Amino acid sequence: MLFPLTPSWVVVALSLYVSTSLAYVPLSSINRNSSGRYVPHEYIVEMDSVSGLAGKRAYTGRTVHDEVYHHMRKRGILFDVNNEFDTPEILVGASVKIESADDITRVTEIPGVKAVRPVLSIPRPQIFGAYTVNDPKDPRLPPNPLSTHLMTGVDKLHAQGILGEGIKIGIIDTGIDYKHPALGGAMGPGHKVIGGYDFCGDAYTGKNTAVPDNDPLDTCAGHGTHVAGIIGADPGNPFGISGAAYKASIAAYRIFGCKGSTSDDLIVQSLIRGYNDGMDILTLSLGGVDGWTEGTGSVVASRIAEQGRVVTIAAGNDGAQGSWYTSSPGNGLSVMSIGSIDNVVIPVQNVTVIGVDHMPIPYLQALPFNVTGDLPVYATSNDTVVKNDACDPLPATTPDLSGYVVVVHRGTCPFTQKLANAAKKGAKTFLIYNSDDGEFAGIEVGNYTAALISAQDGKFLVNQFAAGVPIKLNFPAVGGAHNLDDPKGGLVSAFSSYGPTYDMFFKPAFSAPGGNILSTVPVSKGSYAVQSGTSMATPFAAGAAALILQAKGKSKDLSRSLRDLFQTTAVAVSSAKPEGSLFQTVSQQGAGLMQVDRALNTKTFISPGQLMLNDTAHFEAYHTITVKNTGSESVTYSVSHVAAGTAQSMQAGSIFASTGPVELTNASARVTIIPTSLTVSPGSERRVSVYFEPPQGVDESRLPVFSGFIKIESPAETLKVTYLGASGNLKKRVVLDNTDTFFGPGASLPLMLDFLGLQVQDDAQQVNYSMTGINIPSIVYRLAFGTPEVRIDLCDKNVNLKPTIVKRSWLSWLWGDDTTDVNTIGPLQETNYVPRNSAEPEQEKNGYNTFVFNGTFANKTRVENGEYRILLRALKVTGNSKNSSDYESWLSPIFGVNYTGPF
Ligand SMILES: *[C@@H]1O[C@H](CO)[C@@H](O)[C@H](O)[C@H]1NC(C)=O
Ligand SMILES: *[C@@H]1O[C@H](CO)[C@@H](O)[C@H](O)[C@H]1NC(C)=O
Ligand SMILES: *[C@@H]1O[C@H](CO)[C@@H](O)[C@H](O)[C@H]1NC(C)=O
Ligand SMILES: *[C@@H]1O[C@H](CO)[C@@H](O)[C@H](O)[C@H]1NC(C)=O
Ligand SMILES: *[C@@H]1O[C@H](CO)[C@@H](O)[C@H](O)[C@H]1NC(C)=O
Ligand SMILES: *[C@@H]1O[C@H](CO)[C@@H](O)[C@H](O)[C@H]1NC(C)=O
Ligand SMILES: *[C@@H]1O[C@H](CO)[C@@H](O)[C@H](O)[C@H]1NC(C)=O
Ligand SMILES: *[C@@H]1O[C@H](CO)[C@@H](O)[C@H](O)[C@H]1NC(C)=O
């Protein structure tokens, strides 16, 4: 499932779920539809290019596409072609609708077919926790709008006049409001937005037919416009912001309609379009939980990067879910997956306190509230500890609140519910004060005049009110702009997703500023807003890449080496503010915060930028680093090891991943470096050998992900190579959740539900299903870890098999003792490269999976009436799909298929 990459829902979810102990999810809440990561029946069939085909058989003069279709028809396969791809170095093939899943194997056997991949569904990027500022002409600007440029050295390139001129950047998103004055005001040659394409149309929801046109204007979403401003906002705007590469040319590729999701199909189409349009850089602030490198979008994006284009893609906003959870297509092997660093400042406005001597109170809003006069304070509760403040309707004794600033405590229910309750009493102006552990970041307040203030300031106001002090507040229209130092500024944003991938690929690559970013939104949506997400970090990295391409002169080789260059020149980021804190795990920060001036100016080129040590069962202990001196003098480098914190990626005594922020320990790898000092003459290169031993004395049941840096220092500069490995054997991780942690005592997973949604405990409770309407069985399962393959098969009720997951009460029917050569009747469903589930209670947030058996095999042939079991199997990571002992398995209780309807 792919998710939007503006994360404040994560913050909201945290405030909702963290304080209370996690309640069990009631089985009755399960929505009985099979979980769908994929667009039903849609596949991308990859074909050999003509040259590949010619080797196999005489070429008939038909296109390779026609040739393949011809064979599909000949085999009686029913299909419709949606789109064709014909870019030999990236993808030759077609996205097709294939009626029967069982035909897929037959399609893969057709000569000329290289691969058939299902089309992933990708939910739209949503905007959460944004705060919009309504008046672009307002003369009062928050100072220091360029803090993100200062954090990354972009200011130094701007000072040299390097602004991205001559570089083309394709933005694949919700479109761009190119009419925005800071984005050039128009689209076409000679403008900032030189062109683009709308692949879907406003009405596209990801489930209906896309209606493309030539106009990618972003009117109804806003996400793509925010992304565009981070790259391209022209200076001289009311807020004093400017894009990282505001002289670059931009193309807008729109793949989201006004509502709903999109698909891998449109991602692939837009990537290939951008490639063929000659974009130097393609940037995608989108993606969804995956943890694998194999999705179509990931594969195509990676091939484009290998062809010498820069591809930047968001790492994801699922930091709260912990390790092994980065998004695709950012997981593509050769792309740059971008993590987020919090901005060092938070732009706010101050409200003036009248009646008592007190400092102004900052409220989280970039432009002042349009509220005049001195207003008295009204607190909806005098108790500053209460959590559910104003979650219920206010008492009848409440006065008319229209003349007050209403002060409400954060907690328990959505902000808009609190505001609506106060608004029913006439309230118009609101300040919500933070809880002690709440994050000071954008909150969702709908269209109310409401903003967040600190816990401390809120308690002060409430205590004054409760003491009967006649305190008033004034929202100055002028002079209230202020920048708070973000106490977590410069650290990795809490929402930024943790890698690595399940098979130990290095994700994210590095990080860029993405927390609290002021940029453009469509004029119809207020023109400017502050938003947070790896969605914001990703275009920053794209803009930075444009500066380097311009300054050094663009070439395929430079583009291919850019990830190494950004990684080796990035600065490692701490896990916390106090001096001496452990460095944050590389699995969340990647190689650290990018430093664009260092990437431009370094005379030392080091490759590779990242070392992947794999797990200890497949440990890659030896690595070679090449140090190249392009300067005009000999340089002596000293090489040393600096460890980062080791992430306890799994919970203690549990099969589940740790939630974020993931606990760190100081266990560290032992590293032998030869030589530790080397002199490299001008224009030449030398090698350094590095030998790793995993940390000693760690608890492998926590699957510790250890990481760090090989520091390469000269008197003039410090560079590094970043490494990452895991202590433990990935193949030993439990994949299928076999606990009752999620659904509560008695509801051990996996489980079968009857037609009322009640759990079928065992064979004694056999249910015979009529297989019509909802009178069908469903299987509910969760994945504690990713799996390369989930298979669901129908078996005879007497199948001779001992599954790996066994309930005591079922032992009576277990007489088999291994899973080799399982005699199944036929496949019901097979899914590849499935991510683990989240700790969220909802299926839409990847909390659990369901499979609904509607009475047909995967090939849609109806199953005969009879008594059966359903066999669920999941392959272990690094397991061999041919070896049945590498699967975990579960057998359902016996059930009857008692279909009586017409055939
Ligand atoms: C805003 O409030 C903060 C905190 O009280 C104060 O330090 C700062 O000087 C104020 N700035 C302005 C412009 O009022
Ligand atoms: C502020 O509010 C007043 C009165 O409601 C309105 O006339 C004015 O246009 C508003 N100003 C802005 C900048 O929205
Ligand atoms: C705020 O939004 C609600 C729901 O979208 C709408 O009913 C209401 O009229 C809006 N209020 C204002 C003042 O725009
Ligand atoms: C809160 O304090 C104010 C001022 O002392 C008082 O008028 C009000 O009744 C108090 N509210 C409650 C619920 O006690
Ligand atoms: C780690 O080892 C497994 C098993 O050999 C392999 O499939 C995987 O690709 C390796 N990962 C990396 C990053 O090399
Ligand atoms: C569909 O699959 C079932 C189970 O594998 C098999 O028995 C049946 O022959 C298949 N039907 C067709 C039309 O291929
Ligand atoms: C069962 O589900 C499959 C896949 O969604 C669908 O194609 C088929 O028509 C359904 N069959 C019945 C009998 O509902
Ligand atoms: C359902 O089918 C089973 C086995 O085919 C049969 O024994 C049973 O009587 C049937 N039950 C109903 C309610 O039709």
XYZ file of C-alpha atoms in Angstrom, residues 536-751:
216
model
C 9.495 18.495 1.175
C 13.024 17.067 1.591
C 12.923 15.350 -1.806
C 12.529 18.428 -4.067
C 15.194 20.161 -1.996
C 17.609 17.367 -2.927
C 16.473 17.638 -6.564
C 17.140 21.389 -6.533
C 20.549 20.826 -4.941
C 21.368 18.279 -7.658
C 20.463 20.888 -10.281
C 22.984 23.312 -8.776
C 25.760 20.722 -9.002
C 24.808 19.736 -12.577
C 24.905 23.378 -13.625
C 28.142 24.196 -11.818
C 30.086 21.149 -12.987
C 28.462 20.820 -16.400
C 25.850 18.124 -16.728
C 26.806 14.661 -17.947
C 25.552 11.127 -17.492
C 28.637 10.209 -15.490
C 28.167 13.131 -13.149
C 24.506 12.227 -12.618
C 25.428 8.618 -11.908
C 28.087 9.656 -9.388
C 25.949 12.251 -7.650
C 24.565 9.931 -4.980
C 28.120 9.003 -3.955
C 29.080 12.668 -3.978
C 26.157 13.749 -1.785
C 26.663 10.798 0.555
C 30.400 11.254 1.007
C 30.092 15.009 1.652
C 26.999 14.910 3.911
C 27.334 15.565 7.642
C 26.352 12.865 10.095
C 23.415 13.875 12.290
C 23.094 13.174 16.015
C 20.182 11.263 17.516
C 19.593 14.011 20.121
C 20.739 17.529 20.997
C 23.014 17.001 24.012
C 26.680 17.039 23.084
C 28.082 13.527 22.797
C 24.757 11.859 21.878
C 25.037 8.830 19.621
C 24.829 9.486 15.925
C 21.364 8.656 14.603
C 21.132 5.228 12.983
C 22.051 5.285 9.314
C 18.842 3.337 8.729
C 16.964 6.619 9.339
C 19.396 9.410 8.344
C 21.141 7.627 5.479
C 24.523 9.294 5.027
C 23.277 12.392 6.895
C 22.331 15.962 6.007
C 23.460 16.904 2.502
C 26.053 19.710 2.202
C 25.788 21.097 -1.272
C 28.766 23.476 -1.136
C 31.025 20.640 -0.010
C 29.686 18.414 -2.782
C 30.601 21.130 -5.275
C 33.979 22.071 -3.922
C 35.541 18.812 -2.826
C 38.685 17.827 -4.659
C 38.487 14.312 -3.276
C 36.169 11.762 -4.832
C 35.391 8.720 -2.829
C 33.460 5.702 -3.983
C 31.320 3.911 -3.185
C 29.295 6.249 -0.984
C 27.608 3.405 0.901
C 28.625 -0.085 2.050
C 26.025 -2.813 2.563
C 27.230 -5.522 4.964
C 24.022 -7.616 4.816
C 22.954 -9.779 7.786
C 25.423 -11.931 9.699
C 24.314 -15.058 7.839
C 25.339 -13.452 4.538
C 27.912 -11.124 5.989
C 29.968 -9.032 3.553
C 32.998 -8.347 5.699
C 35.490 -7.017 3.129
C 35.070 -3.751 1.237
C 37.327 -1.536 -0.805
C 37.073 2.242 -0.904
C 38.664 4.270 -3.694
C 40.052 7.701 -2.825
C 40.740 9.935 -5.802
C 42.571 13.237 -5.530
C 41.609 15.638 -8.336
C 43.494 18.544 -6.796
C 46.855 19.876 -7.919
C 48.825 18.850 -4.833
C 49.463 15.625 -2.966
C 47.076 15.106 -0.094
C 47.558 12.907 2.964
C 44.366 11.407 4.328
C 43.804 9.662 7.613
C 41.093 7.023 7.682
C 39.176 6.072 10.808
C 35.949 4.512 11.997
C 33.061 6.397 13.654
C 30.109 4.314 14.808
C 26.491 5.455 14.731
C 23.893 4.202 17.205
C 22.812 0.592 16.754
C 19.051 0.392 16.184
C 17.202 -2.265 18.202
C 15.000 -2.892 15.198
C 12.733 -5.482 16.837
C 10.991 -5.325 20.218
C 12.461 -7.315 23.098
C 10.838 -10.722 23.541
C 8.485 -10.148 20.633
C 8.193 -10.912 16.953
C 7.271 -7.302 16.162
C 9.376 -4.390 14.976
C 10.143 -1.632 17.471
C 8.082 1.484 16.851
C 9.818 4.807 16.289
C 11.810 6.489 17.626
C 13.783 3.272 17.520
C 15.928 2.655 20.617
C 19.676 2.991 20.026
C 22.573 1.292 21.805
C 26.272 2.011 21.611
C 27.203 -1.507 20.456
C 29.531 -1.014 17.561
C 31.144 -2.964 14.775
C 34.860 -3.615 14.953
C 36.532 -2.223 11.846
C 40.044 -2.875 10.553
C 41.269 -0.300 8.032
C 44.360 -0.736 5.857
C 46.027 1.695 5.488
C 44.866 4.219 8.081
C 46.958 6.919 6.470
C 47.607 7.407 2.791
C 49.047 10.027 0.507
C 47.455 10.395 -2.894
C 49.292 12.349 -5.556
C 47.425 14.812 -7.766
C 45.222 13.177 -10.364
C 45.615 9.667 -8.989
C 43.644 7.339 -6.780
C 44.372 4.790 -4.057
C 42.436 2.058 -2.387
C 41.619 1.504 1.244
C 40.601 -1.955 2.471
C 38.043 -2.195 5.224
C 37.216 -5.339 7.183
C 34.133 -5.394 9.399
C 33.208 -7.587 12.346
C 29.643 -7.233 13.633
C 29.178 -5.860 17.166
C 29.805 -8.368 19.957
C 27.461 -9.242 22.777
C 24.311 -7.900 21.132
C 20.901 -9.558 21.414
C 20.269 -10.967 17.954
C 16.591 -11.436 18.783
C 16.319 -7.633 18.544
C 17.831 -7.802 15.033
C 20.181 -4.900 15.779
C 20.908 -2.764 12.729
C 24.421 -1.405 13.217
C 25.902 1.369 11.123
C 28.438 4.135 10.978
C 31.033 5.904 8.934
C 34.516 5.393 7.595
C 35.893 8.897 7.982
C 38.471 10.064 5.427
C 40.119 13.257 6.579
C 42.658 15.570 5.039
C 43.849 18.823 6.589
C 41.362 20.591 4.309
C 38.246 18.451 4.502
C 36.413 15.519 6.032
C 34.543 12.987 3.931
C 33.072 9.629 4.715
C 31.678 6.364 3.473
C 28.563 5.160 5.273
C 27.932 1.508 6.147
C 25.032 -0.532 7.447
C 24.519 -4.171 8.464
C 22.336 -6.322 10.707
C 23.313 -8.661 13.534
C 21.302 -11.802 13.098
C 19.865 -14.021 10.425
C 17.005 -12.529 8.413
C 15.793 -16.017 7.639
C 15.097 -16.591 11.323
C 12.649 -13.718 11.599
C 9.096 -14.807 12.244
C 7.042 -13.638 9.291
C 3.444 -14.614 10.053
C 2.029 -13.019 13.197
C 0.982 -15.987 15.367
C -0.044 -13.965 18.422
C -3.239 -12.437 19.821
C -1.557 -9.053 20.327
C -3.689 -7.340 17.731
C -7.189 -8.770 18.088
C -7.030 -9.808 21.748
C -7.110 -12.986 23.842
C -8.452 -16.002 21.963
C -8.005 -14.321 18.596
C -4.585 -15.733 17.739
C -3.601 -15.054 14.173
C -4.023 -16.116 11.475
C -7.724 -16.760 11.823
